[in-house]
Amino acid sequence: MSRKPIIAGNWKMNLLQSEAKELFEGIKSFVNDYTASQLPTVIIAPTFTSLCAVDSVKCNCGCGGNKISVAAQNCHWENSGAYTGEISVAMAKDAGCDYIIIGHSERRQYFSETDEMINKKAKAILAGGLIPIICCGETLEQREAGITDEHIASQIRAALSGISSEDVAKSVIAYEPIWAIGTGKTCDSVEANRVIAMIRNVVKEVAGESAADSIRILYGGSVKPSTIEEQMAQSDIDGALVGGASLKADSFNEIIANTMKVAV
Ligand code: 13P
């Protein structure tokens, strides 16, 4: 089964609106030379305040696809109410988002997000017609203790609990080993592929073979233009969730271009 690759840029807590707009324009002028079918699914995830500075970019070839889609970096699972500082799925949709990143290790670590909260967010996102990008990953201590697979499998089982196979099939998972995030230490591609194949197997157990074949599973952690070709050449890696290298149009565009060389 061929899965369309995804290159997603997680801008984290960076860029003022004017800077976000400039970066967006730099990516837009690159993708405009291609049709949506030539490109991977390109997603940008600005801060909430910069969602208004970017837009999804529709393909003009008549295919109905997007050349750039927009993601929020988080959401609450309730529709509205007294949750100061939060935004709902409907609000993210209203601001132009098609995707929402959930369960990023930075949110689990600094904001005490639990597997249960991530499951509630995933369900709310799918119920609202958007697509969750569900992050998982192990710490260096967990890797050294040899419990990477069981930890990741339990994060995935919890995140997907009670979600229909059809909804699982359209979801996205990002495997981001915590020790590889922002450290310049990319996980070896063969090892990242092994963990991602293990995740696909867990998806098969919980949602069946067809969902496991369809779901796109990304790698994240110090992805650079120089690493993406080898990563995309792996059997189970369907794309990348990029942090630092997504903050400059040149490096993000090069990651997209290098992905097209091997995988679209
Ligand atoms: P870096 O690419 O900066 O390592 O960040 C990865 C990440 O956390 C994306 O969500």
mmCIF file of C-alpha atoms and ligand atoms in Angstrom:
data_model
loop_
_atom_site.group_PDB
_atom_site.id
_atom_site.type_symbol
_atom_site.label_atom_id
_atom_site.label_comp_id
_atom_site.label_asym_id
_atom_site.label_seq_id
_atom_site.Cartn_x
_atom_site.Cartn_y
_atom_site.Cartn_z
ATOM 1 C CA MET A 1 0.000 0.000 0.000
ATOM 2 C CA SER A 2 1.453 3.361 -0.883
ATOM 3 C CA ARG A 3 0.964 6.069 1.703
ATOM 4 C CA LYS A 4 1.432 9.721 0.760
ATOM 5 C CA PRO A 5 4.371 11.096 2.754
ATOM 6 C CA ILE A 6 3.899 13.947 5.201
ATOM 7 C CA ILE A 7 6.408 16.673 5.956
ATOM 8 C CA ALA A 8 5.157 18.656 8.948
ATOM 9 C CA GLY A 9 6.851 21.649 10.533
ATOM 10 C CA ASN A 10 6.231 22.136 14.254
ATOM 11 C CA TRP A 11 7.158 25.757 14.915
ATOM 12 C CA LYS A 12 6.707 25.281 18.694
ATOM 13 C CA MET A 13 6.762 28.565 20.680
ATOM 14 C CA ASN A 14 8.637 30.531 18.032
ATOM 15 C CA LEU A 15 8.027 33.400 15.603
ATOM 16 C CA LEU A 16 5.991 36.568 15.945
ATOM 17 C CA GLN A 17 3.158 37.001 13.447
ATOM 18 C CA SER A 18 5.307 38.979 10.989
ATOM 19 C CA GLU A 19 8.032 36.307 11.156
ATOM 20 C CA ALA A 20 5.487 33.506 10.757
ATOM 21 C CA LYS A 21 4.054 35.261 7.713
ATOM 22 C CA GLU A 22 7.526 35.610 6.174
ATOM 23 C CA LEU A 23 8.322 31.927 6.730
ATOM 24 C CA PHE A 24 4.922 30.930 5.335
ATOM 25 C CA GLU A 25 5.557 33.043 2.197
ATOM 26 C CA GLY A 26 8.967 31.383 1.777
ATOM 27 C CA ILE A 27 7.404 27.909 1.862
ATOM 28 C CA LYS A 28 4.506 28.975 -0.339
ATOM 29 C CA SER A 29 6.762 30.289 -3.080
ATOM 30 C CA PHE A 30 8.563 26.918 -3.107
ATOM 31 C CA VAL A 31 5.454 24.694 -3.184
ATOM 32 C CA ASN A 32 3.820 26.875 -5.828
ATOM 33 C CA ASP A 33 6.159 25.346 -8.433
ATOM 34 C CA TYR A 34 4.472 21.962 -7.919
ATOM 35 C CA THR A 35 1.012 20.426 -7.904
ATOM 36 C CA ALA A 36 -0.358 18.853 -4.721
ATOM 37 C CA SER A 37 0.115 15.386 -6.205
ATOM 38 C CA GLN A 38 3.842 16.020 -6.748
ATOM 39 C CA LEU A 39 4.318 17.223 -3.181
ATOM 40 C CA PRO A 40 4.204 15.329 0.078
ATOM 41 C CA THR A 41 1.384 16.435 2.382
ATOM 42 C CA VAL A 42 3.015 19.630 3.690
ATOM 43 C CA ILE A 43 1.782 20.777 7.098
ATOM 44 C CA ILE A 44 2.833 23.800 9.135
ATOM 45 C CA ALA A 45 2.015 24.182 12.823
ATOM 46 C CA PRO A 46 2.414 27.785 14.001
ATOM 47 C CA THR A 47 1.584 29.102 17.462
ATOM 48 C CA PHE A 48 -2.096 29.883 18.108
ATOM 49 C CA THR A 49 -1.393 33.602 17.718
ATOM 50 C CA SER A 50 0.147 33.081 14.277
ATOM 51 C CA LEU A 51 -2.625 30.869 12.887
ATOM 52 C CA CYS A 52 -4.060 34.071 11.417
ATOM 53 C CA ALA A 53 -0.742 34.832 9.682
ATOM 54 C CA VAL A 54 -0.812 31.632 7.594
ATOM 55 C CA ASP A 55 -3.381 29.828 5.497
ATOM 56 C CA SER A 56 -3.778 26.495 3.813
ATOM 57 C CA VAL A 57 -2.767 26.720 0.157
ATOM 58 C CA LYS A 58 -5.137 25.020 -2.275
ATOM 59 C CA CYS A 59 -3.809 23.356 -5.400
ATOM 60 C CA ASN A 60 -4.916 25.116 -8.577
ATOM 61 C CA CYS A 61 -4.772 22.039 -10.846
ATOM 62 C CA GLY A 62 -8.353 21.056 -10.001
ATOM 63 C CA CYS A 63 -7.391 18.067 -7.824
ATOM 64 C CA GLY A 64 -8.984 19.618 -4.742
ATOM 65 C CA GLY A 65 -5.855 18.956 -2.669
ATOM 66 C CA ASN A 66 -3.775 21.296 -0.544
ATOM 67 C CA LYS A 67 -0.176 22.272 -1.172
ATOM 68 C CA ILE A 68 0.092 23.470 2.431
ATOM 69 C CA SER A 69 -2.170 22.497 5.322
ATOM 70 C CA VAL A 70 -2.228 24.050 8.762
ATOM 71 C CA ALA A 71 -2.086 22.353 12.159
ATOM 72 C CA ALA A 72 -2.620 23.604 15.692
ATOM 73 C CA GLN A 73 -0.044 22.522 18.256
ATOM 74 C CA ASN A 74 -2.591 21.493 20.882
ATOM 75 C CA CYS A 75 -6.289 21.676 21.783
ATOM 76 C CA HIS A 76 -8.731 20.941 24.591
ATOM 77 C CA TRP A 77 -11.224 18.093 24.302
ATOM 78 C CA GLU A 78 -14.260 20.130 25.361
ATOM 79 C CA ASN A 79 -16.145 22.273 22.828
ATOM 80 C CA SER A 80 -16.156 25.418 24.950
ATOM 81 C CA GLY A 81 -16.318 26.546 28.554
ATOM 82 C CA ALA A 82 -14.294 27.681 31.522
ATOM 83 C CA TYR A 83 -10.855 26.400 30.469
ATOM 84 C CA THR A 84 -8.670 29.508 30.598
ATOM 85 C CA GLY A 85 -5.806 29.435 28.135
ATOM 86 C CA GLU A 86 -7.153 26.565 26.038
ATOM 87 C CA ILE A 87 -8.658 26.348 22.542
ATOM 88 C CA SER A 88 -11.208 23.833 21.249
ATOM 89 C CA VAL A 89 -11.185 21.735 18.081
ATOM 90 C CA ALA A 90 -13.918 23.965 16.603
ATOM 91 C CA MET A 91 -11.736 27.031 17.269
ATOM 92 C CA ALA A 92 -8.731 25.418 15.580
ATOM 93 C CA LYS A 93 -10.960 24.507 12.622
ATOM 94 C CA ASP A 94 -12.345 28.037 12.534
ATOM 95 C CA ALA A 95 -8.758 29.348 12.370
ATOM 96 C CA GLY A 96 -8.056 27.191 9.288
ATOM 97 C CA CYS A 97 -6.568 24.027 10.784
ATOM 98 C CA ASP A 98 -7.025 20.571 9.277
ATOM 99 C CA TYR A 99 -4.709 18.837 11.761
ATOM 100 C CA ILE A 100 -3.908 19.134 15.477
ATOM 101 C CA ILE A 101 -0.709 17.883 17.095
ATOM 102 C CA ILE A 102 -1.370 16.164 20.424
ATOM 103 C CA GLY A 103 0.716 14.438 23.051
ATOM 104 C CA HIS A 104 3.990 16.090 22.130
ATOM 105 C CA SER A 105 6.649 15.064 24.661
ATOM 106 C CA GLU A 106 7.100 18.729 25.618
ATOM 107 C CA ARG A 107 3.429 18.862 26.633
ATOM 108 C CA ARG A 108 3.635 15.537 28.445
ATOM 109 C CA GLN A 109 6.809 16.648 30.250
ATOM 110 C CA TYR A 110 6.158 20.338 31.043
ATOM 111 C CA PHE A 111 2.351 20.371 31.245
ATOM 112 C CA SER A 112 1.742 16.933 32.758
ATOM 113 C CA GLU A 113 -0.410 15.649 29.902
ATOM 114 C CA THR A 114 -1.456 12.050 30.424
ATOM 115 C CA ASP A 115 -2.323 9.267 27.989
ATOM 116 C CA GLU A 116 -5.952 9.634 29.069
ATOM 117 C CA MET A 117 -6.013 13.342 28.152
ATOM 118 C CA ILE A 118 -4.396 12.579 24.797
ATOM 119 C CA ASN A 119 -7.046 9.942 24.088
ATOM 120 C CA LYS A 120 -9.824 12.441 24.877
ATOM 121 C CA LYS A 121 -8.205 15.011 22.577
ATOM 122 C CA ALA A 122 -7.834 12.464 19.746
ATOM 123 C CA LYS A 123 -11.530 11.558 20.015
ATOM 124 C CA ALA A 124 -12.603 15.227 20.078
ATOM 125 C CA ILE A 125 -10.420 16.055 17.048
ATOM 126 C CA LEU A 126 -11.846 13.184 14.983
ATOM 127 C CA ALA A 127 -15.403 14.010 16.083
ATOM 128 C CA GLY A 128 -14.775 17.585 14.924
ATOM 129 C CA GLY A 129 -13.673 16.403 11.475
ATOM 130 C CA LEU A 130 -9.966 17.155 11.903
ATOM 131 C CA ILE A 131 -6.976 14.816 11.974
ATOM 132 C CA PRO A 132 -4.872 14.218 15.088
ATOM 133 C CA ILE A 133 -1.088 13.952 14.840
ATOM 134 C CA ILE A 134 -0.473 11.799 17.909
ATOM 135 C CA CYS A 135 3.071 11.980 19.289
ATOM 136 C CA CYS A 136 4.834 9.261 21.223
ATOM 137 C CA GLY A 137 8.428 8.607 22.241
ATOM 138 C CA GLU A 138 10.761 7.274 24.892
ATOM 139 C CA THR A 139 13.279 8.994 27.151
ATOM 140 C CA LEU A 140 16.963 8.075 27.058
ATOM 141 C CA GLU A 141 16.526 6.287 30.409
ATOM 142 C CA GLN A 142 13.691 4.164 29.004
ATOM 143 C CA ARG A 143 15.762 3.308 25.927
ATOM 144 C CA GLU A 144 18.771 2.361 28.051
ATOM 145 C CA ALA A 145 16.551 0.245 30.303
ATOM 146 C CA GLY A 146 15.344 -1.674 27.224
ATOM 147 C CA ILE A 147 11.690 -0.683 27.632
ATOM 148 C CA THR A 148 11.288 1.482 24.502
ATOM 149 C CA ASP A 149 8.869 -0.855 22.725
ATOM 150 C CA GLU A 150 6.601 -1.535 25.692
ATOM 151 C CA HIS A 151 6.464 2.177 26.573
ATOM 152 C CA ILE A 152 5.600 3.262 23.022
ATOM 153 C CA ALA A 153 3.091 0.424 22.584
ATOM 154 C CA SER A 154 1.305 1.454 25.758
ATOM 155 C CA GLN A 155 1.202 5.139 24.676
ATOM 156 C CA ILE A 156 -0.318 4.105 21.334
ATOM 157 C CA ARG A 157 -2.848 1.661 22.815
ATOM 158 C CA ALA A 158 -4.006 4.358 25.246
ATOM 159 C CA ALA A 159 -4.180 7.103 22.610
ATOM 160 C CA LEU A 160 -6.250 4.971 20.223
ATOM 161 C CA SER A 161 -8.525 3.402 22.815
ATOM 162 C CA GLY A 162 -12.198 3.502 21.781
ATOM 163 C CA ILE A 163 -11.492 5.024 18.350
ATOM 164 C CA SER A 164 -13.057 3.309 15.315
ATOM 165 C CA SER A 165 -10.801 1.585 12.768
ATOM 166 C CA GLU A 166 -11.978 4.049 10.144
ATOM 167 C CA ASP A 167 -10.871 7.003 12.279
ATOM 168 C CA VAL A 168 -7.576 5.327 13.196
ATOM 169 C CA ALA A 169 -6.873 4.833 9.480
ATOM 170 C CA LYS A 170 -6.978 8.573 8.796
ATOM 171 C CA SER A 171 -4.995 9.572 11.886
ATOM 172 C CA VAL A 172 -1.276 10.329 11.949
ATOM 173 C CA ILE A 173 1.269 9.147 14.533
ATOM 174 C CA ALA A 174 4.665 10.765 15.097
ATOM 175 C CA TYR A 175 7.396 8.715 16.742
ATOM 176 C CA GLU A 176 9.739 11.194 18.388
ATOM 177 C CA PRO A 177 12.417 9.721 20.654
ATOM 178 C CA ILE A 178 12.792 12.410 23.327
ATOM 179 C CA TRP A 179 16.588 12.138 23.361
ATOM 180 C CA ALA A 180 16.635 13.026 19.638
ATOM 181 C CA ILE A 181 14.496 16.179 19.940
ATOM 182 C CA GLY A 182 16.473 19.386 19.544
ATOM 183 C CA THR A 183 19.742 17.596 20.296
ATOM 184 C CA GLY A 184 21.127 17.161 16.775
ATOM 185 C CA LYS A 185 21.275 13.397 17.570
ATOM 186 C CA THR A 186 19.029 11.792 14.959
ATOM 187 C CA CYS A 187 17.817 8.269 15.735
ATOM 188 C CA ASP A 188 19.452 5.778 13.382
ATOM 189 C CA SER A 189 17.069 5.349 10.414
ATOM 190 C CA VAL A 190 16.975 1.564 10.613
ATOM 191 C CA GLU A 191 16.152 1.729 14.334
ATOM 192 C CA ALA A 192 13.500 4.439 13.788
ATOM 193 C CA ASN A 193 11.994 2.232 11.086
ATOM 194 C CA ARG A 194 12.007 -0.758 13.434
ATOM 195 C CA VAL A 195 10.106 1.172 16.139
ATOM 196 C CA ILE A 196 7.676 2.572 13.574
ATOM 197 C CA ALA A 197 7.015 -0.937 12.189
ATOM 198 C CA MET A 198 6.367 -2.046 15.792
ATOM 199 C CA ILE A 199 3.883 0.854 16.169
ATOM 200 C CA ARG A 200 2.165 -0.241 12.944
ATOM 201 C CA ASN A 201 1.842 -3.704 14.431
ATOM 202 C CA VAL A 202 0.191 -2.271 17.547
ATOM 203 C CA VAL A 203 -2.221 -0.356 15.284
ATOM 204 C CA LYS A 204 -2.983 -3.644 13.510
ATOM 205 C CA GLU A 205 -3.776 -5.310 16.855
ATOM 206 C CA VAL A 206 -6.134 -2.529 17.963
ATOM 207 C CA ALA A 207 -7.706 -1.408 14.677
ATOM 208 C CA GLY A 208 -7.044 -4.124 12.078
ATOM 209 C CA GLU A 209 -4.842 -4.561 9.048
ATOM 210 C CA SER A 210 -6.437 -2.002 6.785
ATOM 211 C CA ALA A 211 -6.065 0.802 9.377
ATOM 212 C CA ALA A 212 -2.443 -0.267 9.970
ATOM 213 C CA ASP A 213 -1.758 -0.123 6.218
ATOM 214 C CA SER A 214 -3.346 3.312 5.860
ATOM 215 C CA ILE A 215 -2.188 5.216 8.952
ATOM 216 C CA ARG A 216 0.785 7.468 8.346
ATOM 217 C CA ILE A 217 3.552 7.210 10.926
ATOM 218 C CA LEU A 218 6.214 9.915 10.975
ATOM 219 C CA TYR A 219 9.640 10.158 12.530
ATOM 220 C CA GLY A 220 10.646 13.280 14.475
ATOM 221 C CA GLY A 221 13.849 14.288 16.222
ATOM 222 C CA SER A 222 16.623 16.402 14.671
ATOM 223 C CA VAL A 223 15.397 15.812 11.102
ATOM 224 C CA LYS A 224 17.522 17.820 8.649
ATOM 225 C CA PRO A 225 17.802 18.133 4.864
ATOM 226 C CA SER A 226 20.800 15.774 5.068
ATOM 227 C CA THR A 227 18.919 13.025 6.962
ATOM 228 C CA ILE A 228 15.528 12.948 5.265
ATOM 229 C CA GLU A 229 16.422 10.892 2.171
ATOM 230 C CA GLU A 230 17.710 7.972 4.207
ATOM 231 C CA GLN A 231 14.724 8.234 6.548
ATOM 232 C CA MET A 232 12.220 8.305 3.695
ATOM 233 C CA ALA A 233 13.886 5.321 2.031
ATOM 234 C CA GLN A 234 12.800 3.113 4.976
ATOM 235 C CA SER A 235 9.790 0.846 4.533
ATOM 236 C CA ASP A 236 7.614 2.154 7.362
ATOM 237 C CA ILE A 237 8.640 5.801 7.829
ATOM 238 C CA ASP A 238 5.919 7.858 6.132
ATOM 239 C CA GLY A 239 7.379 11.300 6.717
ATOM 240 C CA ALA A 240 8.771 13.654 9.315
ATOM 241 C CA LEU A 241 7.692 15.991 12.081
ATOM 242 C CA VAL A 242 10.370 18.661 11.944
ATOM 243 C CA GLY A 243 11.179 21.162 14.695
ATOM 244 C CA GLY A 244 14.295 23.343 14.382
ATOM 245 C CA ALA A 245 14.822 22.799 10.639
ATOM 246 C CA SER A 246 11.235 23.923 9.941
ATOM 247 C CA LEU A 247 11.936 27.444 11.211
ATOM 248 C CA LYS A 248 13.853 28.476 8.088
ATOM 249 C CA ALA A 249 12.232 28.308 4.650
ATOM 250 C CA ASP A 250 15.491 27.127 3.037
ATOM 251 C CA SER A 251 15.938 24.076 5.232
ATOM 252 C CA PHE A 252 12.228 23.164 5.354
ATOM 253 C CA ASN A 253 11.914 23.493 1.563
ATOM 254 C CA GLU A 254 15.032 21.366 1.115
ATOM 255 C CA ILE A 255 13.482 18.670 3.313
ATOM 256 C CA ILE A 256 10.382 18.743 1.081
ATOM 257 C CA ALA A 257 12.524 18.647 -2.083
ATOM 258 C CA ASN A 258 14.654 15.755 -0.802
ATOM 259 C CA THR A 259 11.487 13.863 0.165
ATOM 260 C CA MET A 260 10.201 14.234 -3.397
ATOM 261 C CA LYS A 261 13.451 12.708 -4.714
ATOM 262 C CA VAL A 262 12.797 9.442 -2.913
ATOM 263 C CA ALA A 263 9.197 9.143 -1.915
ATOM 264 C CA VAL A 264 6.286 10.960 -3.524
HETATM 265 P P1 13P B 1 13.682 18.998 16.323
HETATM 266 O O1 13P B 1 13.503 18.730 14.853
HETATM 267 O O2 13P B 1 14.090 20.398 16.623
HETATM 268 O O3 13P B 1 14.550 17.958 16.973
HETATM 269 O O4 13P B 1 12.215 18.854 16.985
HETATM 270 C C1 13P B 1 11.473 17.718 16.740
HETATM 271 C C2 13P B 1 10.117 17.917 17.295
HETATM 272 O O5 13P B 1 9.918 17.921 18.501
HETATM 273 C C3 13P B 1 9.002 18.124 16.346
HETATM 274 O O6 13P B 1 7.778 18.020 16.978
#
